[in-house]
Amino acid sequence: MQKKSSLLRCISVIIVVTLFVSGCLDSEPSLIKKDGIEDDEGLDQVTVNWLTRWKDEHLRETLIHEIVKEFEFENPNITINYQFFQDAGFNSDPDIAKKIVEMINTSNYEWDIVLANTGVYGDVAELLNDPYWGEKYLVNFLDIDGFSDTQKPFIIDSYLDEYGNILVGPYIEGFYVMLWYNEEVADLIDIEIKQYNMTFDDLISYTKAVYDYNQEHGTHIAAFYEGNSDWRTTEYMFGHLFKSAVGNFSQVKEEIFSEEKNQSLLQTFQAMEQLSQYDPLLPGHDTRAWYDTRNMSFDGTVLFTVNGAWMYNHWMDMDENKTYNMMPAELPVFQHVDFYMGSYIPQFAVLKDAPNKDAAIELMKYISTPMIAEKWIRYTKAPTGIKGHLTTSDVADDQFEQFQLQINNVYQGNLHFSDNAGYILGEENKLLDSLIDELMIDVLDGEISAQEAYDEILENMI
Amino acid sequence: MKKESKFHKNFFTSKIKLSNKIAIYTIIPCILVIFFISSITIINKYQSEKDLIMNRIDNYVDLLESGDLNYQSIADKNKIDELIGESVLAAGIVDRNTEILYGTDDFNTYINGNGSAFIENSLDGYIVTYSDTNQNFFYYSPIVVKNNVAGVLVFVLPFNDLNKAVLNYVYFIVFLDLVGILIASVLIRLFTQKTIVNKIKALEQASIKIKDGDYNNKIKEELLILKDEIGNLANSLETMRQSINSRDLEIMNLLKQKNEFINQLSHDLKTPLTPFVTLLPILEKRIGDNPLSQQILETFSRSTKRMKNMVDKTIKLARLNSSNISYNFKELNLAKEVQKAVKYNQFLFDDHNVEVVNMVDGEIPVRIDEGQMYEVFSNLFSNAVKYSQDKKGKVILNALVEGDEIIVSVKDDGIGMTSEQMKSVFNEFYKVDDSRHDLNSSGLGLSICKRIIEQHDGRIWVDSPGLGKGSTFSFTLPYTNVSLHKINDLNKKPDDYADISNNIDQVLENIHNT
């Protein structure tokens, strides 16, 4: 009996302690008021109309959706009505430019936020006949407290002149231009292509190899993809060869024609003439709309595609596996240079008189956060002008990130990109860009000589 | 008065060593204290583990709110596990319309039911923690952007995983407890052994020596200098030892004086008696037939014999009490010795009309002094017939081996004894029945028996069912297991016993003649 009593006593102690322990565990919900919360019921509901881009561009489109979703999450009183320009009935930059001009002229602001890449900005300038139209009709984000601090310093220092020295919006998009090559085609032809430090001689050898392969096997593989006159992508290779011939980065950027540039221009056309011996371009390029034929770059038809980093998203949207056959390589040079072809673009701008300007500015501020910058880098494998935790890809998980990392490490901020011929022929000859493109194509097609192309340029120069 | 529990009584009266008893009794509260402290520690560990996880979640929320981390990261389970340091079951963010902004694959299954209510609480600005019956731990935190609640972050953690660290800690603590208890037990055991038990053992040995009559060994000085209870006990014991030793010496001295006095007195009395004893027979022959003179002489002669008997007995006892007497121990057959004793006392039994039944037979090897043992039997026989009632009495002799000793008994059917009488019957000069004024009794016979038996390493006692129911005197002798032939050999030899036997025969014959 006594033993039972002792046992019960021990069990009682254990039960009490167990209950004590278990009493400390959460069996009932615990509610603790969080500090720093205000009542927001007084805020008005606002809808921002945003004309945007990057439809069907894989994660670049996703980024837009996520930006909207997250912004609305953080700003429950603001709704974002966003449309990709294709869905809003626009086909090209000039179409968008016309709409912007129309809104300015009628004060009927259908969109609070519009596209504002250099192409659109230039088209509006032409339509309004005012290169500084941005200052009048767009919000200058230099005036928004703390906004310029969200952009990388070189953006404020080097990129605002294209917009009349105002900050039209977040420089979210950065890019490098590459000589993409299809690794499967290279393997087929049995050539090893230099990803970095490719010289023009290297390029000639690769082009010849393609030609020889076609001769030997009766195939029709082109060395270079090319589209119609809407976008002659090979112009970037032409431009970088020209710049490498000039050599001096400061001189390259100056929109002043010089004797060095004169000689370099001829040298570059002569290089195109050399390439032309090997039928480098895909036949029928004049009938080929770039957007519709982007897939030709990885379907085995061509070896090289000259284009920007954005092609990663374009191709990923079409075929993820084939995208990983595409290898980025540096544009070839005549001689080693300390600069590369690339740039940063703002893409979006807020109209100064837009009815929901303040909310639109908030959205632009949200896009300029490190969180979005990081997403951009991860989603596009391209740099961004927005300050973030990552200046570029720092993981280098694949060939795209590795290339980005390498270019960033080698050339730092020494990037140059221009949509006009000012840097070649001087500011007064900016509009000769298209002429140069067409003559370049003619030389590559073997229709005219380098000298003839060069002479024609000189004839058309002011 | 508080009643001692049976457990305690059993525990303290058990044969468990004292050091173990102390260790066990001391370790029980230690275990309880250790258990209590362990419980507190485990609770603290649980709280700290929980706080750690909640802090990590809070930090994660801070990162989200500060824009340093993508909301989308919540959907990346690996990243969340890495950030929180736990294997998260599900996690996600819901907006103010309880639409999922981002979440892990199965997040939507956790935001219904109670979940939706807690989300509402959290949208009102509360951090809610909750554990459901499936042992899932839920954490709801408002995501505050620009001082407004933009949505709610929800984490679902497996409660078991949360407790895994605690459980590991519990195992560790239990292990430490066991080691601690083991070490504490050993230390307590060693400590009590050194500080208490060894000293008590020393006291025990000292007290045993005192009990055995060895008063000469002083209690160890290391015990006497102690100032605690053991020191007090040691000092008390030492004082007692000294006191007993002193009294013992005093008693021994007094006894020695008494024996010397009695011995001297007896010899002094015996010397003047000698002429009486030797001259009385001459006087009897010369006194003639005068009846009065004969009567006077007879009275005188009887008194003289009684006095001589008393003096002889007193001298005998005095000798036995002194250290001068030497015993002549031999290995003999007790049965034969009893037969001889009966034979030589047969006239006594006959005179008193007492029948003797001797049941002592066979081979009973003993180591005895033959003469002294005869004295014992003679005294016991004399005692038996003396107090036989005035009728035909019976004396039964018996012996039995019990263990390593032989018990010899002399049973009579005489007047018997009270218990008080039995206590004193072996005292010197004690007479059972003073009222009868037995002038032939010296009151020393049984004292002499006792002394002789003790010198044979035996004990003697008396049993009696009561007055009128007879008495049984018993004594023990150490049993000597010697072989029979050896005993027989001994018996065949002409030895001192034979001499004594012959002497006794001669004396008896003389007495008869007289």
mmCIF file of N, CA, C and O in Angstrom, chain B residues 339-396:
data_model
loop_
_atom_site.group_PDB
_atom_site.id
_atom_site.type_symbol
_atom_site.label_atom_id
_atom_site.label_comp_id
_atom_site.label_asym_id
_atom_site.label_seq_id
_atom_site.Cartn_x
_atom_site.Cartn_y
_atom_site.Cartn_z
ATOM 1 N N GLN B 339 27.791 -41.628 34.899
ATOM 2 C CA GLN B 339 27.565 -42.936 35.544
ATOM 3 C C GLN B 339 28.352 -43.037 36.855
ATOM 4 O O GLN B 339 27.857 -43.495 37.886
ATOM 5 N N LYS B 340 29.588 -42.546 36.764
ATOM 6 C CA LYS B 340 30.427 -42.595 37.975
ATOM 7 C C LYS B 340 29.832 -41.732 39.060
ATOM 8 O O LYS B 340 29.757 -42.130 40.240
ATOM 9 N N ALA B 341 29.422 -40.521 38.652
ATOM 10 C CA ALA B 341 28.887 -39.591 39.644
ATOM 11 C C ALA B 341 27.650 -40.182 40.312
ATOM 12 O O ALA B 341 27.461 -40.062 41.535
ATOM 13 N N VAL B 342 26.792 -40.852 39.515
ATOM 14 C CA VAL B 342 25.584 -41.463 40.071
ATOM 15 C C VAL B 342 25.972 -42.586 41.047
ATOM 16 O O VAL B 342 25.445 -42.686 42.152
ATOM 17 N N LYS B 343 26.941 -43.332 40.553
ATOM 18 C CA LYS B 343 27.383 -44.465 41.374
ATOM 19 C C LYS B 343 27.875 -43.993 42.745
ATOM 20 O O LYS B 343 27.514 -44.541 43.779
ATOM 21 N N TYR B 344 28.727 -42.955 42.702
ATOM 22 C CA TYR B 344 29.328 -42.506 43.951
ATOM 23 C C TYR B 344 28.343 -41.770 44.838
ATOM 24 O O TYR B 344 28.618 -41.533 46.016
ATOM 25 N N ASN B 345 27.226 -41.305 44.277
ATOM 26 C CA ASN B 345 26.224 -40.605 45.091
ATOM 27 C C ASN B 345 25.004 -41.491 45.357
ATOM 28 O O ASN B 345 23.976 -41.001 45.838
ATOM 29 N N GLN B 346 25.146 -42.781 44.998
ATOM 30 C CA GLN B 346 23.982 -43.669 45.116
ATOM 31 C C GLN B 346 23.471 -43.728 46.554
ATOM 32 O O GLN B 346 22.274 -43.777 46.800
ATOM 33 N N PHE B 347 24.416 -43.711 47.528
ATOM 34 C CA PHE B 347 24.001 -43.769 48.944
ATOM 35 C C PHE B 347 23.128 -42.582 49.271
ATOM 36 O O PHE B 347 22.203 -42.663 50.048
ATOM 37 N N LEU B 348 23.434 -41.406 48.643
ATOM 38 C CA LEU B 348 22.658 -40.191 48.911
ATOM 39 C C LEU B 348 21.221 -40.369 48.437
ATOM 40 O O LEU B 348 20.256 -40.035 49.142
ATOM 41 N N PHE B 349 21.128 -40.874 47.165
ATOM 42 C CA PHE B 349 19.783 -41.102 46.621
ATOM 43 C C PHE B 349 19.026 -42.116 47.474
ATOM 44 O O PHE B 349 17.833 -41.933 47.741
ATOM 45 N N ASP B 350 19.773 -43.151 47.905
ATOM 46 C CA ASP B 350 19.118 -44.203 48.701
ATOM 47 C C ASP B 350 18.625 -43.640 50.023
ATOM 48 O O ASP B 350 17.508 -43.945 50.459
ATOM 49 N N ASP B 351 19.462 -42.826 50.636
ATOM 50 C CA ASP B 351 19.084 -42.256 51.928
ATOM 51 C C ASP B 351 17.793 -41.462 51.835
ATOM 52 O O ASP B 351 16.993 -41.414 52.775
ATOM 53 N N HIS B 352 17.633 -40.797 50.703
ATOM 54 C CA HIS B 352 16.455 -39.941 50.544
ATOM 55 C C HIS B 352 15.336 -40.594 49.742
ATOM 56 O O HIS B 352 14.386 -39.927 49.324
ATOM 57 N N ASN B 353 15.540 -41.887 49.505
ATOM 58 C CA ASN B 353 14.495 -42.636 48.807
ATOM 59 C C ASN B 353 14.170 -42.010 47.429
ATOM 60 O O ASN B 353 13.023 -41.806 47.047
ATOM 61 N N VAL B 354 15.256 -41.671 46.738
ATOM 62 C CA VAL B 354 15.091 -41.031 45.421
ATOM 63 C C VAL B 354 15.553 -41.993 44.327
ATOM 64 O O VAL B 354 16.635 -42.573 44.437
ATOM 65 N N GLU B 355 14.735 -42.119 43.363
ATOM 66 C CA GLU B 355 15.073 -42.986 42.226
ATOM 67 C C GLU B 355 15.823 -42.142 41.177
ATOM 68 O O GLU B 355 15.417 -41.022 40.847
ATOM 69 N N VAL B 356 16.901 -42.713 40.681
ATOM 70 C CA VAL B 356 17.692 -41.999 39.653
ATOM 71 C C VAL B 356 17.465 -42.651 38.296
ATOM 72 O O VAL B 356 17.606 -43.854 38.158
ATOM 73 N N VAL B 357 17.094 -41.840 37.352
ATOM 74 C CA VAL B 357 16.950 -42.335 35.974
ATOM 75 C C VAL B 357 18.036 -41.663 35.147
ATOM 76 O O VAL B 357 17.990 -40.452 34.898
ATOM 77 N N ASN B 358 19.001 -42.429 34.755
ATOM 78 C CA ASN B 358 20.128 -41.869 33.987
ATOM 79 C C ASN B 358 19.920 -42.175 32.498
ATOM 80 O O ASN B 358 20.019 -43.313 32.074
ATOM 81 N N MET B 359 19.644 -41.160 31.773
ATOM 82 C CA MET B 359 19.413 -41.340 30.332
ATOM 83 C C MET B 359 20.636 -40.939 29.516
ATOM 84 O O MET B 359 20.609 -40.925 28.295
ATOM 85 N N VAL B 360 21.714 -40.635 30.241
ATOM 86 C CA VAL B 360 22.922 -40.221 29.519
ATOM 87 C C VAL B 360 23.665 -41.478 29.108
ATOM 88 O O VAL B 360 24.080 -42.240 29.962
ATOM 89 N N ASP B 361 23.818 -41.672 27.822
ATOM 90 C CA ASP B 361 24.389 -42.912 27.335
ATOM 91 C C ASP B 361 25.172 -42.636 26.062
ATOM 92 O O ASP B 361 25.076 -41.550 25.485
ATOM 93 N N GLY B 362 25.854 -43.622 25.636
ATOM 94 C CA GLY B 362 26.559 -43.496 24.366
ATOM 95 C C GLY B 362 27.889 -42.787 24.541
ATOM 96 O O GLY B 362 28.462 -42.780 25.616
ATOM 97 N N GLU B 363 28.361 -42.213 23.417
ATOM 98 C CA GLU B 363 29.655 -41.544 23.407
ATOM 99 C C GLU B 363 29.428 -40.035 23.338
ATOM 100 O O GLU B 363 28.908 -39.518 22.368
ATOM 101 N N ILE B 364 29.784 -39.361 24.409
ATOM 102 C CA ILE B 364 29.636 -37.897 24.435
ATOM 103 C C ILE B 364 30.988 -37.295 24.793
ATOM 104 O O ILE B 364 31.327 -37.130 25.969
ATOM 105 N N PRO B 365 31.785 -37.026 23.781
ATOM 106 C CA PRO B 365 33.133 -36.528 24.077
ATOM 107 C C PRO B 365 33.094 -35.092 24.605
ATOM 108 O O PRO B 365 32.459 -34.222 24.006
ATOM 109 N N VAL B 366 33.740 -34.909 25.717
ATOM 110 C CA VAL B 366 33.833 -33.567 26.287
ATOM 111 C C VAL B 366 35.244 -33.359 26.805
ATOM 112 O O VAL B 366 35.973 -34.308 27.054
ATOM 113 N N ARG B 367 35.577 -32.079 26.924
ATOM 114 C CA ARG B 367 36.893 -31.740 27.488
ATOM 115 C C ARG B 367 36.623 -31.077 28.838
ATOM 116 O O ARG B 367 36.153 -29.935 28.882
ATOM 117 N N ILE B 368 36.914 -31.834 29.888
ATOM 118 C CA ILE B 368 36.537 -31.366 31.213
ATOM 119 C C ILE B 368 37.637 -31.690 32.225
ATOM 120 O O ILE B 368 38.525 -32.510 31.963
ATOM 121 N N ASP B 369 37.497 -30.994 33.371
ATOM 122 C CA ASP B 369 38.321 -31.367 34.530
ATOM 123 C C ASP B 369 37.490 -32.381 35.302
ATOM 124 O O ASP B 369 36.425 -32.051 35.838
ATOM 125 N N GLU B 370 37.985 -33.594 35.358
ATOM 126 C CA GLU B 370 37.175 -34.702 35.879
ATOM 127 C C GLU B 370 36.720 -34.462 37.312
ATOM 128 O O GLU B 370 35.551 -34.631 37.674
ATOM 129 N N GLY B 371 37.652 -33.981 38.177
ATOM 130 C CA GLY B 371 37.341 -33.765 39.579
ATOM 131 C C GLY B 371 36.316 -32.654 39.763
ATOM 132 O O GLY B 371 35.363 -32.777 40.530
ATOM 133 N N GLN B 372 36.536 -31.532 39.043
ATOM 134 C CA GLN B 372 35.621 -30.406 39.167
ATOM 135 C C GLN B 372 34.234 -30.786 38.685
ATOM 136 O O GLN B 372 33.223 -30.385 39.274
ATOM 137 N N MET B 373 34.187 -31.561 37.592
ATOM 138 C CA MET B 373 32.893 -31.936 37.046
ATOM 139 C C MET B 373 32.156 -32.846 38.029
ATOM 140 O O MET B 373 30.928 -32.766 38.169
ATOM 141 N N TYR B 374 32.939 -33.705 38.721
ATOM 142 C CA TYR B 374 32.324 -34.561 39.727
ATOM 143 C C TYR B 374 31.693 -33.693 40.826
ATOM 144 O O TYR B 374 30.594 -33.956 41.310
ATOM 145 N N GLU B 375 32.397 -32.601 41.171
ATOM 146 C CA GLU B 375 31.900 -31.656 42.168
ATOM 147 C C GLU B 375 30.566 -31.067 41.732
ATOM 148 O O GLU B 375 29.623 -30.942 42.534
ATOM 149 N N VAL B 376 30.487 -30.764 40.442
ATOM 150 C CA VAL B 376 29.255 -30.191 39.897
ATOM 151 C C VAL B 376 28.114 -31.179 40.071
ATOM 152 O O VAL B 376 27.030 -30.836 40.579
ATOM 153 N N PHE B 377 28.358 -32.426 39.578
ATOM 154 C CA PHE B 377 27.288 -33.430 39.670
ATOM 155 C C PHE B 377 26.873 -33.675 41.123
ATOM 156 O O PHE B 377 25.701 -33.785 41.449
ATOM 157 N N SER B 378 27.879 -33.751 42.018
ATOM 158 C CA SER B 378 27.579 -34.017 43.416
ATOM 159 C C SER B 378 26.693 -32.934 43.997
ATOM 160 O O SER B 378 25.709 -33.201 44.697
ATOM 161 N N ASN B 379 27.046 -31.649 43.689
ATOM 162 C CA ASN B 379 26.247 -30.539 44.198
ATOM 163 C C ASN B 379 24.826 -30.576 43.645
ATOM 164 O O ASN B 379 23.857 -30.297 44.362
ATOM 165 N N LEU B 380 24.722 -30.866 42.339
ATOM 166 C CA LEU B 380 23.386 -30.887 41.725
ATOM 167 C C LEU B 380 22.558 -32.044 42.303
ATOM 168 O O LEU B 380 21.360 -31.887 42.573
ATOM 169 N N PHE B 381 23.221 -33.219 42.471
ATOM 170 C CA PHE B 381 22.489 -34.357 43.047
ATOM 171 C C PHE B 381 22.043 -34.041 44.471
ATOM 172 O O PHE B 381 20.907 -34.295 44.862
ATOM 173 N N SER B 382 22.983 -33.453 45.221
ATOM 174 C CA SER B 382 22.694 -33.101 46.607
ATOM 175 C C SER B 382 21.517 -32.134 46.667
ATOM 176 O O SER B 382 20.617 -32.250 47.487
ATOM 177 N N ASN B 383 21.561 -31.176 45.769
ATOM 178 C CA ASN B 383 20.496 -30.180 45.695
ATOM 179 C C ASN B 383 19.163 -30.841 45.362
ATOM 180 O O ASN B 383 18.108 -30.506 45.905
ATOM 181 N N ALA B 384 19.227 -31.829 44.409
ATOM 182 C CA ALA B 384 18.001 -32.487 43.953
ATOM 183 C C ALA B 384 17.346 -33.287 45.076
ATOM 184 O O ALA B 384 16.126 -33.221 45.259
ATOM 185 N N VAL B 385 18.162 -34.013 45.809
ATOM 186 C CA VAL B 385 17.578 -34.848 46.854
ATOM 187 C C VAL B 385 17.186 -34.009 48.063
ATOM 188 O O VAL B 385 16.252 -34.317 48.770
ATOM 189 N N LYS B 386 17.924 -32.900 48.259
ATOM 190 C CA LYS B 386 17.676 -32.060 49.412
ATOM 191 C C LYS B 386 16.274 -31.477 49.362
ATOM 192 O O LYS B 386 15.572 -31.395 50.367
ATOM 193 N N TYR B 387 15.869 -31.086 48.194
ATOM 194 C CA TYR B 387 14.579 -30.430 48.087
ATOM 195 C C TYR B 387 13.495 -31.346 47.516
ATOM 196 O O TYR B 387 12.483 -30.888 47.010
ATOM 197 N N SER B 388 13.813 -32.653 47.553
ATOM 198 C CA SER B 388 12.734 -33.570 47.170
ATOM 199 C C SER B 388 11.690 -33.538 48.276
ATOM 200 O O SER B 388 12.006 -33.360 49.436
ATOM 201 N N GLN B 389 10.480 -33.674 47.893
ATOM 202 C CA GLN B 389 9.416 -33.603 48.884
ATOM 203 C C GLN B 389 9.436 -34.889 49.717
ATOM 204 O O GLN B 389 10.062 -35.875 49.359
ATOM 205 N N ASP B 390 8.773 -34.872 50.787
ATOM 206 C CA ASP B 390 8.814 -36.018 51.694
ATOM 207 C C ASP B 390 8.030 -37.186 51.106
ATOM 208 O O ASP B 390 6.942 -37.544 51.540
ATOM 209 N N LYS B 391 8.564 -37.680 50.089
ATOM 210 C CA LYS B 391 7.934 -38.803 49.396
ATOM 211 C C LYS B 391 9.011 -39.502 48.579
ATOM 212 O O LYS B 391 10.164 -39.051 48.538
ATOM 213 N N LYS B 392 8.662 -40.474 47.832
ATOM 214 C CA LYS B 392 9.628 -41.139 46.953
ATOM 215 C C LYS B 392 9.845 -40.239 45.733
ATOM 216 O O LYS B 392 8.934 -40.025 44.953
ATOM 217 N N GLY B 393 11.082 -39.715 45.662
ATOM 218 C CA GLY B 393 11.337 -38.776 44.568
ATOM 219 C C GLY B 393 12.009 -39.440 43.369
ATOM 220 O O GLY B 393 12.359 -40.608 43.406
ATOM 221 N N LYS B 394 12.170 -38.629 42.340
ATOM 222 C CA LYS B 394 12.810 -39.155 41.132
ATOM 223 C C LYS B 394 13.721 -38.075 40.538
ATOM 224 O O LYS B 394 13.341 -36.895 40.477
ATOM 225 N N VAL B 395 14.890 -38.485 40.160
ATOM 226 C CA VAL B 395 15.831 -37.568 39.492
ATOM 227 C C VAL B 395 16.157 -38.141 38.113
ATOM 228 O O VAL B 395 16.515 -39.312 38.018
ATOM 229 N N ILE B 396 15.981 -37.333 37.124
ATOM 230 C CA ILE B 396 16.239 -37.785 35.747
ATOM 231 C C ILE B 396 17.433 -37.025 35.199
ATOM 232 O O ILE B 396 17.477 -35.788 35.235
#
